[in-house]
Short mmCIF file of C-alpha atoms and ligand atoms in Angstrom, two decimals:
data_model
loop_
_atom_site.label_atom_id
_atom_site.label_comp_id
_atom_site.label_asym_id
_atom_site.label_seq_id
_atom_site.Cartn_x
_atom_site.Cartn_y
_atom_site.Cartn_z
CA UNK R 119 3.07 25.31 -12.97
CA UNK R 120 2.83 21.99 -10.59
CA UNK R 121 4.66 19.02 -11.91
CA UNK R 122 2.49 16.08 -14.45
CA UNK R 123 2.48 13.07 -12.24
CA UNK R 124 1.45 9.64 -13.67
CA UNK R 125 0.08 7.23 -10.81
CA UNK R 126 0.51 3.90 -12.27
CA UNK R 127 -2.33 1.83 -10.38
CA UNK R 128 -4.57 5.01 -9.30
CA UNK R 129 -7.60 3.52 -8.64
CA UNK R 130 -6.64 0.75 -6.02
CA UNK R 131 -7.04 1.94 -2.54
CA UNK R 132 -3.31 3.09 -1.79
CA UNK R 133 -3.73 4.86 -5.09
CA UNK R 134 -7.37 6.64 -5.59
CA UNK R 135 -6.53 7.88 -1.75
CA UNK R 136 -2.75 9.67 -2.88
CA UNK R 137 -4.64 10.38 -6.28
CA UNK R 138 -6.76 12.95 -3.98
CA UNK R 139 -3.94 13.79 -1.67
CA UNK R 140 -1.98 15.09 -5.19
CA UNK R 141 -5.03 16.72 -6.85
CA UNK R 142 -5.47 18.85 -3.23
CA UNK R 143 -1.88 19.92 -3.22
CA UNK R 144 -2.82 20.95 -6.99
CA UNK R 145 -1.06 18.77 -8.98
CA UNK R 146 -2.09 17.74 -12.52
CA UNK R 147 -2.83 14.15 -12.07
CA UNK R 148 -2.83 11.07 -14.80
CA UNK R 149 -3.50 7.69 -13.39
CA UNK R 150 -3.46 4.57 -15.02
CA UNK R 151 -4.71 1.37 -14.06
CA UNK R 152 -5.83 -2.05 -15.69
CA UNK R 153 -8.97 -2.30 -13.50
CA UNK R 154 -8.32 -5.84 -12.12
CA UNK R 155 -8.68 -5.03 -8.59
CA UNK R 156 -9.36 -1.27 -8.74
CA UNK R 157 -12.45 0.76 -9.44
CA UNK R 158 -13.08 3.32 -11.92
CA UNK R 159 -15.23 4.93 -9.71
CA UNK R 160 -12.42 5.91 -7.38
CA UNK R 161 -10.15 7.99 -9.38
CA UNK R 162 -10.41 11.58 -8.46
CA UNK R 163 -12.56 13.42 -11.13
CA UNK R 164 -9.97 15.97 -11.69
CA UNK R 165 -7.47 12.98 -12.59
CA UNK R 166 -7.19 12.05 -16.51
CA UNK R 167 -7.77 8.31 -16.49
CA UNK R 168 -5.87 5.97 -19.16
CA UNK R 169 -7.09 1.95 -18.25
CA UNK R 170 -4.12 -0.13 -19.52
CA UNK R 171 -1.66 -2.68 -18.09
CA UNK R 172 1.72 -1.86 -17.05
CA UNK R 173 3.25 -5.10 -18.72
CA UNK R 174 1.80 -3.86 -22.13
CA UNK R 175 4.67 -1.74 -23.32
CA UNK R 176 3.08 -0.28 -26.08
CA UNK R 177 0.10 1.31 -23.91
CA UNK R 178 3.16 2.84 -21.56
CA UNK R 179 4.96 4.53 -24.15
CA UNK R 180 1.97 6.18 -25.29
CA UNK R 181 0.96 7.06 -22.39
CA UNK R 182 4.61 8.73 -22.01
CA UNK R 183 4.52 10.52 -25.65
CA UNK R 184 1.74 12.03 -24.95
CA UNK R 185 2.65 13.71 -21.53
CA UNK R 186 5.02 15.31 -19.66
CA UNK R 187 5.77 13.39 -16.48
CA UNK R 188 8.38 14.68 -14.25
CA UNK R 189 7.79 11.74 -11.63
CA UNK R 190 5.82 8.60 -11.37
CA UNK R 191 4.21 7.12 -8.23
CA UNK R 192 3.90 3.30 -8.94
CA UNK R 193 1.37 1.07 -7.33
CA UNK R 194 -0.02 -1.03 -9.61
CA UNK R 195 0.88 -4.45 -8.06
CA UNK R 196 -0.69 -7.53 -6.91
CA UNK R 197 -0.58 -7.62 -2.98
CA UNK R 198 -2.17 -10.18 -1.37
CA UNK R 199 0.14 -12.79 1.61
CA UNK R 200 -1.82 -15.19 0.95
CA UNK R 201 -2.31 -15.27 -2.77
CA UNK R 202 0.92 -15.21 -3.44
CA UNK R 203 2.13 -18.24 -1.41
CA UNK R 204 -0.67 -20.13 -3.66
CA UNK R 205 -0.26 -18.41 -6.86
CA UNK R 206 3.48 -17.66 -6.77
CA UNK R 207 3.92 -16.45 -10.01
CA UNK R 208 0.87 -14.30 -11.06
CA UNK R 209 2.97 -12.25 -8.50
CA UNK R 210 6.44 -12.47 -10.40
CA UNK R 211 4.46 -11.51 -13.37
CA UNK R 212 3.00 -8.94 -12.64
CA UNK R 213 5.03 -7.04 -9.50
CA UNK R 214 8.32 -8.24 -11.03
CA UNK R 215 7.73 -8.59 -14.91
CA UNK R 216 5.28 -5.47 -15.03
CA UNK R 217 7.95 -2.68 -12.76
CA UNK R 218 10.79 -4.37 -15.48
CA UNK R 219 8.63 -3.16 -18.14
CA UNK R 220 7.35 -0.07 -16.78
CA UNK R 221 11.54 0.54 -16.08
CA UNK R 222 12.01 -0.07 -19.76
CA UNK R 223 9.88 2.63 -20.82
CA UNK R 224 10.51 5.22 -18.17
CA UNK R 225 14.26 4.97 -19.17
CA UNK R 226 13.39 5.02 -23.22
CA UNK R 227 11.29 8.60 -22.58
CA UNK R 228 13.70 9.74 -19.96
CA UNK R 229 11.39 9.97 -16.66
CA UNK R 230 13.86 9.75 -14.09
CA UNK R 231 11.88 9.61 -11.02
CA UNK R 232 9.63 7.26 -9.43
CA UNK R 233 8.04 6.22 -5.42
CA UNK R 234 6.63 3.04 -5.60
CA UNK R 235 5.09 0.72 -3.03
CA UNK R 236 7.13 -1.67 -1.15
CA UNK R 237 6.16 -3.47 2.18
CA UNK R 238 7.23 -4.68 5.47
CA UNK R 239 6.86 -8.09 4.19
CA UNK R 240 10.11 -7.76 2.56
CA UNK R 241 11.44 -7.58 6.32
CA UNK R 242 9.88 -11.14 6.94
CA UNK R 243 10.39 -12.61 10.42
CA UNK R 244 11.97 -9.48 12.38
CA UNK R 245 14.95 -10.48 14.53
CA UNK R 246 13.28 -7.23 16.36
CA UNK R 247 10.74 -4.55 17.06
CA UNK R 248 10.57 -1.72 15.74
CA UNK R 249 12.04 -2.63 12.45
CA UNK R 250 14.88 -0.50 11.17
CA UNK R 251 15.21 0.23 7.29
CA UNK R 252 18.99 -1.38 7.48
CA UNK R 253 17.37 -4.33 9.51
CA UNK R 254 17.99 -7.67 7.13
CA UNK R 255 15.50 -8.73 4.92
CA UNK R 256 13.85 -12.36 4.69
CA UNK R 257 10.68 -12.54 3.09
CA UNK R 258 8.44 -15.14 4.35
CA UNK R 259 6.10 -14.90 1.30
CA UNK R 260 6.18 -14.23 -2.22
CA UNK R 261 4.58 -11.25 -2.05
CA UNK R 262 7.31 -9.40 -0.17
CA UNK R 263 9.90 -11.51 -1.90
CA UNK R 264 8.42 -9.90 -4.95
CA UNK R 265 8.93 -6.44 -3.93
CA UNK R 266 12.61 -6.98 -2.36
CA UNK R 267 13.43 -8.08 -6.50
CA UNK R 268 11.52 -4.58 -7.13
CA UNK R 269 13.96 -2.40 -5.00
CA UNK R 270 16.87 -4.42 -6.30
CA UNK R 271 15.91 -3.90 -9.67
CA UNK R 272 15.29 -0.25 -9.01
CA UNK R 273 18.89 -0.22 -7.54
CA UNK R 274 20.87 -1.26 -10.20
CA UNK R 275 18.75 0.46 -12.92
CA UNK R 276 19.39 3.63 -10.95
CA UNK R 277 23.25 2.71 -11.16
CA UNK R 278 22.92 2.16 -14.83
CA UNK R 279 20.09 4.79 -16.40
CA UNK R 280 20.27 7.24 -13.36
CA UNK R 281 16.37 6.85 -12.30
CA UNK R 282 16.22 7.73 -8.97
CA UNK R 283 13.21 6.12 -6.50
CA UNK R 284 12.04 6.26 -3.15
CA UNK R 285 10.74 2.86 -2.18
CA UNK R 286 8.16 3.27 0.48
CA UNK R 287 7.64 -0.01 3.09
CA UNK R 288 4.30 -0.17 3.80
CA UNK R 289 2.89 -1.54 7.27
CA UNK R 290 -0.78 -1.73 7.51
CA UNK R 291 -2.81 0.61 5.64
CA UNK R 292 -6.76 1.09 7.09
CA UNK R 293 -9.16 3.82 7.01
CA UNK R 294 -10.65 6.15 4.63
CA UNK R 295 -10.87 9.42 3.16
CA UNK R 296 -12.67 11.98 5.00
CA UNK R 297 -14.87 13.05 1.84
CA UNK R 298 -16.74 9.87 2.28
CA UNK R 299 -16.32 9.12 -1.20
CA UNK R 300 -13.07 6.55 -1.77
CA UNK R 301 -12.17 3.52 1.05
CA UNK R 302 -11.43 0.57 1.47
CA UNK R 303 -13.22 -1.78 -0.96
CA UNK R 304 -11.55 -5.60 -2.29
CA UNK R 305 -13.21 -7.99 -4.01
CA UNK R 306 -12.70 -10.87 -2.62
CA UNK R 307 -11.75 -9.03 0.90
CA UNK R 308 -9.20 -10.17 2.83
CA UNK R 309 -7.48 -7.74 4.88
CA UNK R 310 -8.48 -8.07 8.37
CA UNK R 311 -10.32 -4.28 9.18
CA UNK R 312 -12.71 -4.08 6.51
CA UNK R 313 -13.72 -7.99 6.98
CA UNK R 314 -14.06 -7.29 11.31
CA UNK R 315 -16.70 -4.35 10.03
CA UNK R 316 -18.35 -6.20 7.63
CA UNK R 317 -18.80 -8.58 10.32
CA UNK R 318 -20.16 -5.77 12.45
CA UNK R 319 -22.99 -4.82 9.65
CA UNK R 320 -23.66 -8.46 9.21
CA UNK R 321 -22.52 -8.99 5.59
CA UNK R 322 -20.36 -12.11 7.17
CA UNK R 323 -21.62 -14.15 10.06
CA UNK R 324 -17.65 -13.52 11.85
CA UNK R 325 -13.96 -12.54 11.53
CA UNK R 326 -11.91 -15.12 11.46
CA UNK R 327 -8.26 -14.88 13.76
CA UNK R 328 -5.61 -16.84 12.06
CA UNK R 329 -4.13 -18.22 14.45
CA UNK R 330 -3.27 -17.63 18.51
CA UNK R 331 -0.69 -19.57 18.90
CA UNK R 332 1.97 -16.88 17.93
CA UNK R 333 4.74 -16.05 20.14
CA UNK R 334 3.21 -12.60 20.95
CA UNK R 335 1.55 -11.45 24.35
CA UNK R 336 -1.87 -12.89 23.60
CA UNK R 337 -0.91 -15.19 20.57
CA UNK R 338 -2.74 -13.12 17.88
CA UNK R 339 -0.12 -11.30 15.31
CA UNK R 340 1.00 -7.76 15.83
CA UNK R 341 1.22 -5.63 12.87
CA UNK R 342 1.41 -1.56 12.76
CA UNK R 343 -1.90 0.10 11.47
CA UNK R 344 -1.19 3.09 9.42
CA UNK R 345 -4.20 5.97 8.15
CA UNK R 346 -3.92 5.81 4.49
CA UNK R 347 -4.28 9.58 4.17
CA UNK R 348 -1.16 9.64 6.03
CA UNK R 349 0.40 6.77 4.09
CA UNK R 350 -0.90 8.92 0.98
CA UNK R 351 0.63 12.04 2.18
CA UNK R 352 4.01 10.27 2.93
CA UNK R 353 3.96 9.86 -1.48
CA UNK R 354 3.68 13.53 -1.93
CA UNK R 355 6.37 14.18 0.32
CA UNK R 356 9.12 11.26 -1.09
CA UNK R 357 7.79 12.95 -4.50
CA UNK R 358 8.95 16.28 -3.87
CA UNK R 359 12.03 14.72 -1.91
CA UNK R 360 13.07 13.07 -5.36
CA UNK R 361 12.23 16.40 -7.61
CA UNK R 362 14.38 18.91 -5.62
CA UNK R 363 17.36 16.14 -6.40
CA UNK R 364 17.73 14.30 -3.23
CA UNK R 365 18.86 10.77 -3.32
CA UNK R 366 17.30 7.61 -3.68
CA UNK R 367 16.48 5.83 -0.20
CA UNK R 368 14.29 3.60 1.46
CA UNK R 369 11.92 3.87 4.22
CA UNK R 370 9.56 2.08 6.07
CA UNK R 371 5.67 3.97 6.33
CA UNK R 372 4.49 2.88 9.71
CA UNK R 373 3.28 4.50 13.04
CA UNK R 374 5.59 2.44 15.21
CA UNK R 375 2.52 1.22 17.09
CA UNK R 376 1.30 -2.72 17.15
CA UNK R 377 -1.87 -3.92 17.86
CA UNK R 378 -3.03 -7.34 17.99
CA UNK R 379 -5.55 -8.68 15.72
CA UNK R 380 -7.31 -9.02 19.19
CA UNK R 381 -6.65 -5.84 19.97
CA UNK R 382 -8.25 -4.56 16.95
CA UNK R 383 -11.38 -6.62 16.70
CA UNK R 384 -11.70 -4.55 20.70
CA UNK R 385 -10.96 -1.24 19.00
CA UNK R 386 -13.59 -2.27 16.48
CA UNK R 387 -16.53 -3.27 19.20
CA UNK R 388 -15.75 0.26 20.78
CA UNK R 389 -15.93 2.08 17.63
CA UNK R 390 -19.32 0.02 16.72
CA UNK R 391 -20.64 -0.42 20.02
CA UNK R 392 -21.54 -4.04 20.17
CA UNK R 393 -19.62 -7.44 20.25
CA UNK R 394 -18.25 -8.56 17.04
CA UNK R 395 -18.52 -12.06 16.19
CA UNK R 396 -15.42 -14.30 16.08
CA UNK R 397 -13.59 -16.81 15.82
CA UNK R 398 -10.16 -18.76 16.04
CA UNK R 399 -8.51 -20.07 12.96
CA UNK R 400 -5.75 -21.68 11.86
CA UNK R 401 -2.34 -19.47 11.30
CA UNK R 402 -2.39 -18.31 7.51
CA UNK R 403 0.63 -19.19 5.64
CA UNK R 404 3.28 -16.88 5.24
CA UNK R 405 2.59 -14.44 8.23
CA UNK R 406 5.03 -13.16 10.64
CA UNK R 407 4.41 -12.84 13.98
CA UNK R 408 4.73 -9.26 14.69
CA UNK R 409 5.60 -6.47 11.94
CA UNK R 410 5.67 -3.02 13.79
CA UNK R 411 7.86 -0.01 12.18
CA UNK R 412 10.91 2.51 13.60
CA UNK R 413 9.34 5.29 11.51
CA UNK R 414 12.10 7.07 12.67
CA UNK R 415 13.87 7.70 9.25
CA UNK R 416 11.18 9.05 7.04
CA UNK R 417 10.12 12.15 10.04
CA UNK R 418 13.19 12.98 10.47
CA UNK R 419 14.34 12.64 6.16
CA UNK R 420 11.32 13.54 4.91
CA UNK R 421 9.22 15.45 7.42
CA UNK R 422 6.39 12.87 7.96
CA UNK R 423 3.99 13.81 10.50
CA UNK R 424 1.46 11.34 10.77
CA UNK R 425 -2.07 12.99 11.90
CA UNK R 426 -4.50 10.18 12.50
CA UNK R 427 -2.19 7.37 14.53
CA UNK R 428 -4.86 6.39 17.33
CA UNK R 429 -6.42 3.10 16.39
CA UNK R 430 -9.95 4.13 17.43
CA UNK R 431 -9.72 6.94 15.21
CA UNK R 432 -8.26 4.80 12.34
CA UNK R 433 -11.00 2.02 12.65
CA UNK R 434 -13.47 4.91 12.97
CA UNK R 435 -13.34 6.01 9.76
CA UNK R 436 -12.76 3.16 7.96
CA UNK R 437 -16.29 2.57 9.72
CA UNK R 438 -17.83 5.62 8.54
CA UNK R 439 -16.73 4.24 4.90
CA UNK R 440 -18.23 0.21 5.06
CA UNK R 441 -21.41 2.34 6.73
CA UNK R 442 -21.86 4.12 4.01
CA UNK R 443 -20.45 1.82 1.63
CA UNK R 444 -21.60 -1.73 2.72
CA UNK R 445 -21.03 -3.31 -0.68
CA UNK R 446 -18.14 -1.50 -1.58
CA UNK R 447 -17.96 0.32 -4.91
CA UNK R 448 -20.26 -2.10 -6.53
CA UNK R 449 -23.19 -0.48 -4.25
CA UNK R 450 -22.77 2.27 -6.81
N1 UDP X 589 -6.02 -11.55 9.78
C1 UDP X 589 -6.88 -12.34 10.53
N2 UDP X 589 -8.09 -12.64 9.97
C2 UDP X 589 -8.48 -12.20 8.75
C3 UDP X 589 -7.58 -11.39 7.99
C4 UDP X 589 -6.35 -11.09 8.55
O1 UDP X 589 -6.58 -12.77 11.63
O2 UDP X 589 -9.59 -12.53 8.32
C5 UDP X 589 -4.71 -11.20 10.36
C6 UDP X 589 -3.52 -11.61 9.50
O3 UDP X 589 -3.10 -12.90 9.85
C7 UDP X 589 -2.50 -10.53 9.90
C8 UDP X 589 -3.36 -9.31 10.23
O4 UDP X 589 -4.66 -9.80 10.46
O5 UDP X 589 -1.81 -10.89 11.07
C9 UDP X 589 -3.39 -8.30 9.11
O6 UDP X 589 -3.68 -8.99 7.90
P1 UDP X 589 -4.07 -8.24 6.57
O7 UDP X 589 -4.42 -9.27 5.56
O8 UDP X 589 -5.10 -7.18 6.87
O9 UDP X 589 -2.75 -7.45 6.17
P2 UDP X 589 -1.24 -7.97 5.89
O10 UDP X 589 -0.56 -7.94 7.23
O11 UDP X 589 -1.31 -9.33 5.28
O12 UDP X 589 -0.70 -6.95 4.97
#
C-alpha cells in the first residue's frame, strides 16, 4: 500500500498542483490548509481535506491521531517579497512560529519526515550566477530571511528528534496543470506572469516593470522560471528520497535559465499574439537583481528531469489557465 502523506497548505498553488502530482502516482493524499490564500476548490477530489491552521496545535495533533503519515510535504506559508518587507512579522508568525509548531507535533506523534518549501530568496544578492546550494546566504527580505530560520530550525531539530527534511529552494514557479482545472490564481495578484496575462485579457489596463535600472543586460531583473508540474514533481521525488532513508539535504528547484522581466512580457506577446501594455516602475523593495539556479544537485541526487523548461511553453499554459480562468477561482 502507497504511503499517507499530509500536505500541510494543499490548496495554494505550489500545493493543489503536487496534491495532483501525488494522487497520480497513487498516493493516499490528506491536505490541510487554513484557506487564507488558498482555495477549496483546488484540492484534488481524491484528497481528504481538513481546513485548520498550522499554528493551532490542537487541530495538528488531531489531525496526526487520526492518521498514519509516513511523510509530510509542508507549504503552508506566507510568501509574498513585498509583503513581508511591510508586514515583517505576519511572516515570523506564521512561516517561523507556525513550522515551530507544526515541528512540535510531528516530533510528539513521531513523523519523522518532511519536504517543505524554501526559496532562492534565502540566497539574497548572489555574489554569482547560477547559484550553488553551498553559495552563502543573505536574504534581502523577510520573506527569505524567514525561510533561512525554517531550514535552521529544521537542522537542529533533526540533530535533536531525528526528523529528517529535504528543503526545496524554489526559483520562479509559473504555469498550470494540464487538466485545465488548478493554476495560478492570488488574490490580490502579484507575481509578475499571471498579472502580464491579465493585462493581455484586459482585466488591468498594464504590467507594471519594477524597475530598469538594475545592473543586468537590459536593466529589468533576471529570475529563473520554473513549470510548477515540474516543481511539483521535484516533491514526489525528495519524498521518496527521504522514505528509502537517505539524508537530509538541500537543493535549489530551478531550470538554470533567466529571463528578464522584459524578456517575459516578449514571451508573453508571442504566446498571446498582440502587444501587451506596459510600463516602467520604480524598483520594488527587497528584490535582487538576478536569481537564476545551478540545478545541478537535485538531477544528479534526486533524478529531476524537468519536462516543460522553454519559456514559451511555460507562459503558454499558464495562458491556457487565466483564458479559461479570467477571475481566478472565484469565477467558479
Ligand atoms: N515584477 C514586475 N512587475 C510586477 C510583478 C513582478 O516587474 O508587477 C518583477 C519582480 O520585480 C521580479 C520578477 O518580476 O523581478 C518576479 O516577481 P514575482 O513577484 O513574480 O516573483 P518573486 O521573484 O518575487 O518570487
Amino acid at each position: 500500500m502507497k504511503q499517507q502523506v499530509l500536505v500541510l497548505g494543499g490548496a495554494g498553488y505550489i500545493g493543489s498542483h503536487t496534491v495532483y502530482a501525488l494522487v497520480e502516482s497513487g498516493y493516499d493524499v490528506i491536505v490541510a490548509d487554513n484557506l487564507e490564500t488558498g482555495y477549496r476548490q483546488a484540492v484534488h477530489p481524491k484528497a481528504s481535506f481538513y481546513r485548520g491552521d498550522i499554528r493551532d496545535r490542537d487541530f495538528l495533533d488531531d489531525l496526526l491521531s487520526r492518521s498514519d503519515v509516513g511523510a509530510v510535504i509542508h507549504f503552508a506559508a506566507n510568501s509574498l517579497v513585498g509583503e513581508s518587507m511591510t508586514n515583517p512579522l505576519k511572516y515570523y508568525d506564521n512561516n517561523v512560529n507556525g513550522t515551530r509548531i507544526l515541528l512540535q507535533s510531528l516530533v510528539a506523534h513521531d513523523v519523522k519526515r518532511i519536504v517543505f518549501s524554501s526559496t532562492a530568496a534565502t540566497y539574497g544578492e548572489p555574489e554569482r550566477v547560477p547559484i550553488l546550494e553551498s553559495d552563502p546566504t543573505h536574504p534581502t527580505n523577510t520573506y527569505g530571511e524567514t525561510k533561512l530560520s525554517m531550514e535552521k530550525m529544521f537542522r537542529w531539530t533533526e540533530v535533536a528528534h531525528g526528523v529528517r527534511y529535504v528543503s526545496l529552494r524554489y526559483f520562479n514557479a509559473s504555469g498550470a496543470h494540464e487538466s485545465g482545472r488548478i493554476g495560478e490564481a492570488h488574490n490580490p495578484e502579484t507575481h509578475l506572469v499571471p498579472l502580464v496575462l491579465q493585462a493581455a485579457l484586459g482585466k488591468r489596463p498594464k504590467v507594471d516593470i519594477y524597475g530598469d535600472d538594475y545592473d543586468t543586460p537590459d536593466g529589468t531583473c533576471i529570475r529563473d522560471y520554473i513549470h510548477v508540474c515540474d516543481l511539483a514533481q521535484a516533491h514526489i521525488l525528495a519524498m521518496e528520497y527521504l522514505l528509502k532513508g537517505s539524508p537530509s539535504d538541500i537543493f535549489n528547484l530551478g531550470n538554470g535559465n533567466g529571463f528578464s522581466v522584459k524578456e517575459v512580457i516578449r514571451a508573453a506577446e508571442r504566446v498571446v499574439g498582440r502587444p501587451i501594455p506596459n510600463e516602467i516602475a520604480p524598483r520594488r523593495a527587497g528584490d535582487p537583481a538576478q536569481l537564476v539556479a545551478s540545478s545541478e544537485k537535485i538531477r544528479r541526487v534526486l533524478g529531476w528531469n524537468p519536462q516543460r523548461t522553454d519559456i514559451d511553453g511555460i507562459v503558454a499554459s499558464a495562458w491556457a489557465w487565466h483564458q479559461a480562468h479570467p477571475d481566478g477561482f472565484g469565477g467558479e
